PDB file of C-alpha atoms in Angstrom:
ATOM      1  CA  MET R1084       7.464  42.268  12.069  1.00  0.00           C
ATOM      2  CA  PRO R1085       5.479  40.093  14.491  1.00  0.00           C
ATOM      3  CA  VAL R1086       3.070  41.822  16.856  1.00  0.00           C
ATOM      4  CA  PRO R1087       3.737  41.075  20.527  1.00  0.00           C
ATOM      5  CA  LEU R1088       0.998  39.439  22.576  1.00  0.00           C
ATOM      6  CA  ILE R1089       0.386  41.539  25.708  1.00  0.00           C
ATOM      7  CA  ARG R1090      -1.243  39.922  28.735  1.00  0.00           C
ATOM      8  CA  HIS R1091      -1.254  40.097  32.526  1.00  0.00           C
ATOM      9  CA  ALA R1092       1.518  38.149  34.225  1.00  0.00           C
ATOM     10  CA  ARG R1093       0.842  34.855  35.977  1.00  0.00           C
ATOM     11  CA  TYR R1094       2.629  33.285  38.923  1.00  0.00           C
ATOM     12  CA  ASP R1095       4.249  30.758  36.600  1.00  0.00           C
ATOM     13  CA  ASP R1096       5.997  33.666  34.798  1.00  0.00           C
ATOM     14  CA  GLU R1097       8.022  34.491  37.918  1.00  0.00           C
ATOM     15  CA  GLU R1098      11.252  32.673  37.004  1.00  0.00           C
ATOM     16  CA  ALA R1099      11.315  34.021  33.433  1.00  0.00           C
ATOM     17  CA  LEU R1100      10.532  37.553  34.634  1.00  0.00           C
ATOM     18  CA  GLY R1101      13.299  37.406  37.219  1.00  0.00           C
ATOM     19  CA  ARG R1102      15.805  36.298  34.562  1.00  0.00           C
ATOM     20  CA  LEU R1103      14.626  39.041  32.199  1.00  0.00           C
ATOM     21  CA  ASP R1104      14.835  41.673  34.935  1.00  0.00           C
ATOM     22  CA  ARG R1105      18.442  40.682  35.756  1.00  0.00           C
ATOM     23  CA  ALA R1106      19.467  40.366  32.088  1.00  0.00           C
ATOM     24  CA  THR R1107      18.205  43.856  31.249  1.00  0.00           C
ATOM     25  CA  TRP R1108      19.673  45.621  34.304  1.00  0.00           C
ATOM     26  CA  SER R1109      21.654  48.709  33.301  1.00  0.00           C
ATOM     27  CA  PRO R1110      22.752  51.978  34.933  1.00  0.00           C
ATOM     28  CA  LEU R1111      21.024  53.636  31.963  1.00  0.00           C
ATOM     29  CA  HIS R1112      17.673  52.974  33.650  1.00  0.00           C
ATOM     30  CA  SER R1113      18.228  51.505  37.107  1.00  0.00           C
ATOM     31  CA  VAL R1114      19.137  53.326  40.308  1.00  0.00           C
ATOM     32  CA  GLN R1115      19.432  50.028  42.187  1.00  0.00           C
ATOM     33  CA  PRO R1116      22.703  48.088  42.376  1.00  0.00           C
ATOM     34  CA  TYR R1117      23.150  45.067  40.104  1.00  0.00           C
ATOM     35  CA  PRO R1118      21.148  42.142  41.552  1.00  0.00           C
ATOM     36  CA  GLN R1119      23.198  39.634  43.538  1.00  0.00           C
ATOM     37  CA  GLN R1120      22.416  36.083  44.599  1.00  0.00           C
ATOM     38  CA  PRO R1121      20.357  35.042  46.403  1.00  0.00           C
ATOM     39  CA  TYR R1122      17.901  36.880  44.191  1.00  0.00           C
ATOM     40  CA  GLU R1123      14.768  38.428  45.643  1.00  0.00           C
ATOM     41  CA  PRO R1124      11.504  36.899  44.378  1.00  0.00           C
ATOM     42  CA  PHE R1125      10.116  38.810  41.411  1.00  0.00           C
ATOM     43  CA  PHE R1126       6.618  38.768  42.890  1.00  0.00           C
ATOM     44  CA  GLY R1127       5.868  39.658  46.477  1.00  0.00           C
ATOM     45  CA  GLU R1128       3.251  41.181  48.720  1.00  0.00           C
ATOM     46  CA  ARG R1129       3.477  44.552  46.944  1.00  0.00           C
ATOM     47  CA  LEU R1130       4.419  43.311  43.442  1.00  0.00           C
ATOM     48  CA  ARG R1131       1.813  40.828  42.322  1.00  0.00           C
ATOM     49  CA  PRO R1132       1.315  39.223  38.900  1.00  0.00           C
ATOM     50  CA  GLU R1133      -1.747  41.412  38.268  1.00  0.00           C
ATOM     51  CA  ASP R1134       0.509  44.487  38.593  1.00  0.00           C
ATOM     52  CA  HIS R1135       2.535  43.372  35.568  1.00  0.00           C
ATOM     53  CA  LEU R1136       1.832  43.327  31.864  1.00  0.00           C
ATOM     54  CA  VAL R1137       4.031  40.950  29.899  1.00  0.00           C
ATOM     55  CA  ALA R1138       4.901  40.748  26.221  1.00  0.00           C
ATOM     56  CA  GLU R1139       5.348  37.523  24.297  1.00  0.00           C
ATOM     57  CA  LEU R1140       6.814  36.991  20.844  1.00  0.00           C
ATOM     58  CA  ASP R1141       6.539  33.508  19.345  1.00  0.00           C
ATOM     59  CA  GLY R1142       5.553  32.150  22.757  1.00  0.00           C
ATOM     60  CA  ARG R1143       8.636  33.616  24.497  1.00  0.00           C
ATOM     61  CA  LEU R1144       8.348  36.174  27.268  1.00  0.00           C
ATOM     62  CA  VAL R1145      10.349  39.176  25.998  1.00  0.00           C
ATOM     63  CA  GLY R1146       9.233  42.129  28.096  1.00  0.00           C
ATOM     64  CA  PHE R1147       7.271  43.413  31.042  1.00  0.00           C
ATOM     65  CA  LEU R1148       5.810  46.606  32.430  1.00  0.00           C
ATOM     66  CA  ARG R1149       5.078  47.068  36.132  1.00  0.00           C
ATOM     67  CA  LEU R1150       2.034  49.263  36.736  1.00  0.00           C
ATOM     68  CA  GLY R1151       1.317  50.567  40.201  1.00  0.00           C
ATOM     69  CA  ARG R1152      -0.268  53.315  42.213  1.00  0.00           C
ATOM     70  CA  ALA R1153       1.700  56.557  42.357  1.00  0.00           C
ATOM     71  CA  THR R1154       0.985  56.771  46.116  1.00  0.00           C
ATOM     72  CA  GLU R1155      -1.323  55.048  48.586  1.00  0.00           C
ATOM     73  CA  LEU R1156      -3.246  58.270  49.245  1.00  0.00           C
ATOM     74  CA  ALA R1157      -6.981  58.205  48.474  1.00  0.00           C
ATOM     75  CA  SER R1158      -6.659  61.678  46.950  1.00  0.00           C
ATOM     76  CA  ASN R1159      -4.158  60.225  44.443  1.00  0.00           C
ATOM     77  CA  ALA R1160      -6.126  57.084  43.532  1.00  0.00           C
ATOM     78  CA  HIS R1161      -6.794  58.407  40.017  1.00  0.00           C
ATOM     79  CA  VAL R1162      -3.096  58.133  39.070  1.00  0.00           C
ATOM     80  CA  ARG R1163      -1.174  55.051  37.968  1.00  0.00           C
ATOM     81  CA  MET R1164       2.586  54.911  37.552  1.00  0.00           C
ATOM     82  CA  VAL R1165       4.876  52.880  35.331  1.00  0.00           C
ATOM     83  CA  CYS R1166       7.201  51.412  37.968  1.00  0.00           C
ATOM     84  CA  GLY R1167       9.361  49.362  35.634  1.00  0.00           C
ATOM     85  CA  LEU R1168       9.715  48.496  31.963  1.00  0.00           C
ATOM     86  CA  ALA R1169      12.108  45.954  30.467  1.00  0.00           C
ATOM     87  CA  VAL R1170      12.537  44.387  27.027  1.00  0.00           C
ATOM     88  CA  SER R1171      15.006  41.626  26.197  1.00  0.00           C
ATOM     89  CA  GLU R1172      17.964  42.573  24.031  1.00  0.00           C
ATOM     90  CA  GLN R1173      16.784  40.191  21.288  1.00  0.00           C
ATOM     91  CA  ALA R1174      13.337  41.819  21.097  1.00  0.00           C
ATOM     92  CA  ARG R1175      14.398  45.466  21.062  1.00  0.00           C
ATOM     93  CA  GLY R1176      13.370  47.474  18.028  1.00  0.00           C
ATOM     94  CA  GLN R1177      10.302  45.294  17.442  1.00  0.00           C
ATOM     95  CA  GLY R1178       7.705  47.524  19.097  1.00  0.00           C
ATOM     96  CA  VAL R1179       7.540  45.598  22.378  1.00  0.00           C
ATOM     97  CA  ALA R1180       8.052  48.586  24.703  1.00  0.00           C
ATOM     98  CA  ARG R1181       5.565  50.657  22.701  1.00  0.00           C
ATOM     99  CA  ALA R1182       2.978  47.855  22.860  1.00  0.00           C
ATOM    100  CA  LEU R1183       3.484  47.535  26.621  1.00  0.00           C
ATOM    101  CA  LEU R1184       3.066  51.299  27.100  1.00  0.00           C
ATOM    102  CA  ARG R1185      -0.117  51.339  25.040  1.00  0.00           C
ATOM    103  CA  ALA R1186      -1.465  48.388  27.024  1.00  0.00           C
ATOM    104  CA  ALA R1187      -0.617  50.259  30.247  1.00  0.00           C
ATOM    105  CA  VAL R1188      -2.654  53.238  29.047  1.00  0.00           C
ATOM    106  CA  GLU R1189      -5.608  50.928  28.371  1.00  0.00           C
ATOM    107  CA  GLU R1190      -5.191  49.168  31.724  1.00  0.00           C
ATOM    108  CA  THR R1191      -5.047  52.546  33.477  1.00  0.00           C
ATOM    109  CA  ARG R1192      -8.342  53.481  31.811  1.00  0.00           C
ATOM    110  CA  ARG R1193      -9.858  50.093  32.656  1.00  0.00           C
ATOM    111  CA  GLN R1194      -8.999  50.670  36.319  1.00  0.00           C
ATOM    112  CA  GLY R1195     -10.833  53.994  36.214  1.00  0.00           C
ATOM    113  CA  ALA R1196      -7.719  56.139  36.600  1.00  0.00           C
ATOM    114  CA  ARG R1197      -7.193  59.400  34.705  1.00  0.00           C
ATOM    115  CA  ARG R1198      -3.412  59.841  34.586  1.00  0.00           C
ATOM    116  CA  LEU R1199      -0.345  57.729  33.934  1.00  0.00           C
ATOM    117  CA  THR R1200       3.058  58.876  35.156  1.00  0.00           C
ATOM    118  CA  LEU R1201       6.620  57.584  35.159  1.00  0.00           C
ATOM    119  CA  ARG R1202      10.140  58.509  36.131  1.00  0.00           C
ATOM    120  CA  VAL R1203      13.062  58.159  33.745  1.00  0.00           C
ATOM    121  CA  LEU R1204      16.723  58.952  34.150  1.00  0.00           C
ATOM    122  CA  GLY R1205      17.768  62.064  32.275  1.00  0.00           C
ATOM    123  CA  HIS R1206      20.537  60.290  30.352  1.00  0.00           C
ATOM    124  CA  ASN R1207      18.170  57.607  28.989  1.00  0.00           C
ATOM    125  CA  ALA R1208      17.486  59.365  25.681  1.00  0.00           C
ATOM    126  CA  PRO R1209      15.952  56.334  23.887  1.00  0.00           C
ATOM    127  CA  ALA R1210      13.357  55.833  26.636  1.00  0.00           C
ATOM    128  CA  ARG R1211      12.550  59.536  26.848  1.00  0.00           C
ATOM    129  CA  LYS R1212      12.041  59.681  23.072  1.00  0.00           C
ATOM    130  CA  LEU R1213       9.694  56.667  23.217  1.00  0.00           C
ATOM    131  CA  TYR R1214       7.686  58.134  26.095  1.00  0.00           C
ATOM    132  CA  GLU R1215       7.342  61.488  24.322  1.00  0.00           C
ATOM    133  CA  SER R1216       6.159  59.738  21.157  1.00  0.00           C
ATOM    134  CA  GLU R1217       3.434  58.065  23.251  1.00  0.00           C
ATOM    135  CA  GLY R1218       2.119  61.353  24.627  1.00  0.00           C
ATOM    136  CA  PHE R1219       4.108  61.716  27.848  1.00  0.00           C
ATOM    137  CA  VAL R1220       5.434  65.178  28.661  1.00  0.00           C
ATOM    138  CA  VAL R1221       8.086  66.278  31.125  1.00  0.00           C
ATOM    139  CA  GLU R1222       6.348  67.549  34.248  1.00  0.00           C
ATOM    140  CA  GLY R1223       9.400  68.008  36.436  1.00  0.00           C
ATOM    141  CA  VAL R1224      13.117  67.393  36.785  1.00  0.00           C
ATOM    142  CA  LEU R1225      15.107  66.635  39.915  1.00  0.00           C
ATOM    143  CA  PRO R1226      18.618  67.757  38.878  1.00  0.00           C
ATOM    144  CA  GLU R1227      21.491  65.416  39.763  1.00  0.00           C
ATOM    145  CA  GLU R1228      19.163  63.273  41.887  1.00  0.00           C
ATOM    146  CA  PHE R1229      21.257  60.120  41.494  1.00  0.00           C
ATOM    147  CA  HIS R1230      24.974  59.352  41.362  1.00  0.00           C
ATOM    148  CA  LEU R1231      25.448  56.444  38.956  1.00  0.00           C
ATOM    149  CA  ASP R1232      28.618  55.101  37.382  1.00  0.00           C
ATOM    150  CA  GLY R1233      30.585  58.122  38.595  1.00  0.00           C
ATOM    151  CA  ALA R1234      28.186  60.747  37.221  1.00  0.00           C
ATOM    152  CA  TYR R1235      25.268  62.743  38.574  1.00  0.00           C
ATOM    153  CA  VAL R1236      22.039  62.023  36.716  1.00  0.00           C
ATOM    154  CA  ASP R1237      18.731  63.901  36.609  1.00  0.00           C
ATOM    155  CA  ASP R1238      15.487  62.173  37.542  1.00  0.00           C
ATOM    156  CA  VAL R1239      12.806  63.201  35.017  1.00  0.00           C
ATOM    157  CA  PHE R1240       9.129  62.977  35.932  1.00  0.00           C
ATOM    158  CA  MET R1241       6.777  62.497  32.966  1.00  0.00           C
ATOM    159  CA  GLY R1242       3.026  62.069  32.709  1.00  0.00           C
ATOM    160  CA  ARG R1243      -0.014  62.061  30.497  1.00  0.00           C
ATOM    161  CA  SER R1244      -3.775  61.946  30.695  1.00  0.00           C
ATOM    162  CA  VAL R1245      -5.491  58.765  29.647  1.00  0.00           C
TER     163      VAL R1245
END
């Protein structure tokens, strides 16, 4: 199995990342409605290329992870948060999400932060299993926080030290 190349995003990745983000949209992991045209730019004032790690396989962009601050508070500056993770259908099962998570842990350390957190929908069992296998533990649950596809879904907060 090929090993994905993980790197920081660049501005010229924007179109490919936007396509990937739309192609991977699912109520299994998104609380936002399905994107409609005209599409919002992938990068913006708050979502810059340097806030994204991307995965390439055979020169093709196949995944990304958005890494941000948990809050803007100075007292919370030691925490980073996974604010998005997507892998193309064709690249699933090849270790791309795991490689992105591991790179996010390293990037969190490089930035001098101590903790990495994320939120995952309660019904997303594959993602929860992956996160647990990478050292994340459930730190809180907001029961029935979202109503998606006709069902109430828990919002699960997970975190780990880095």
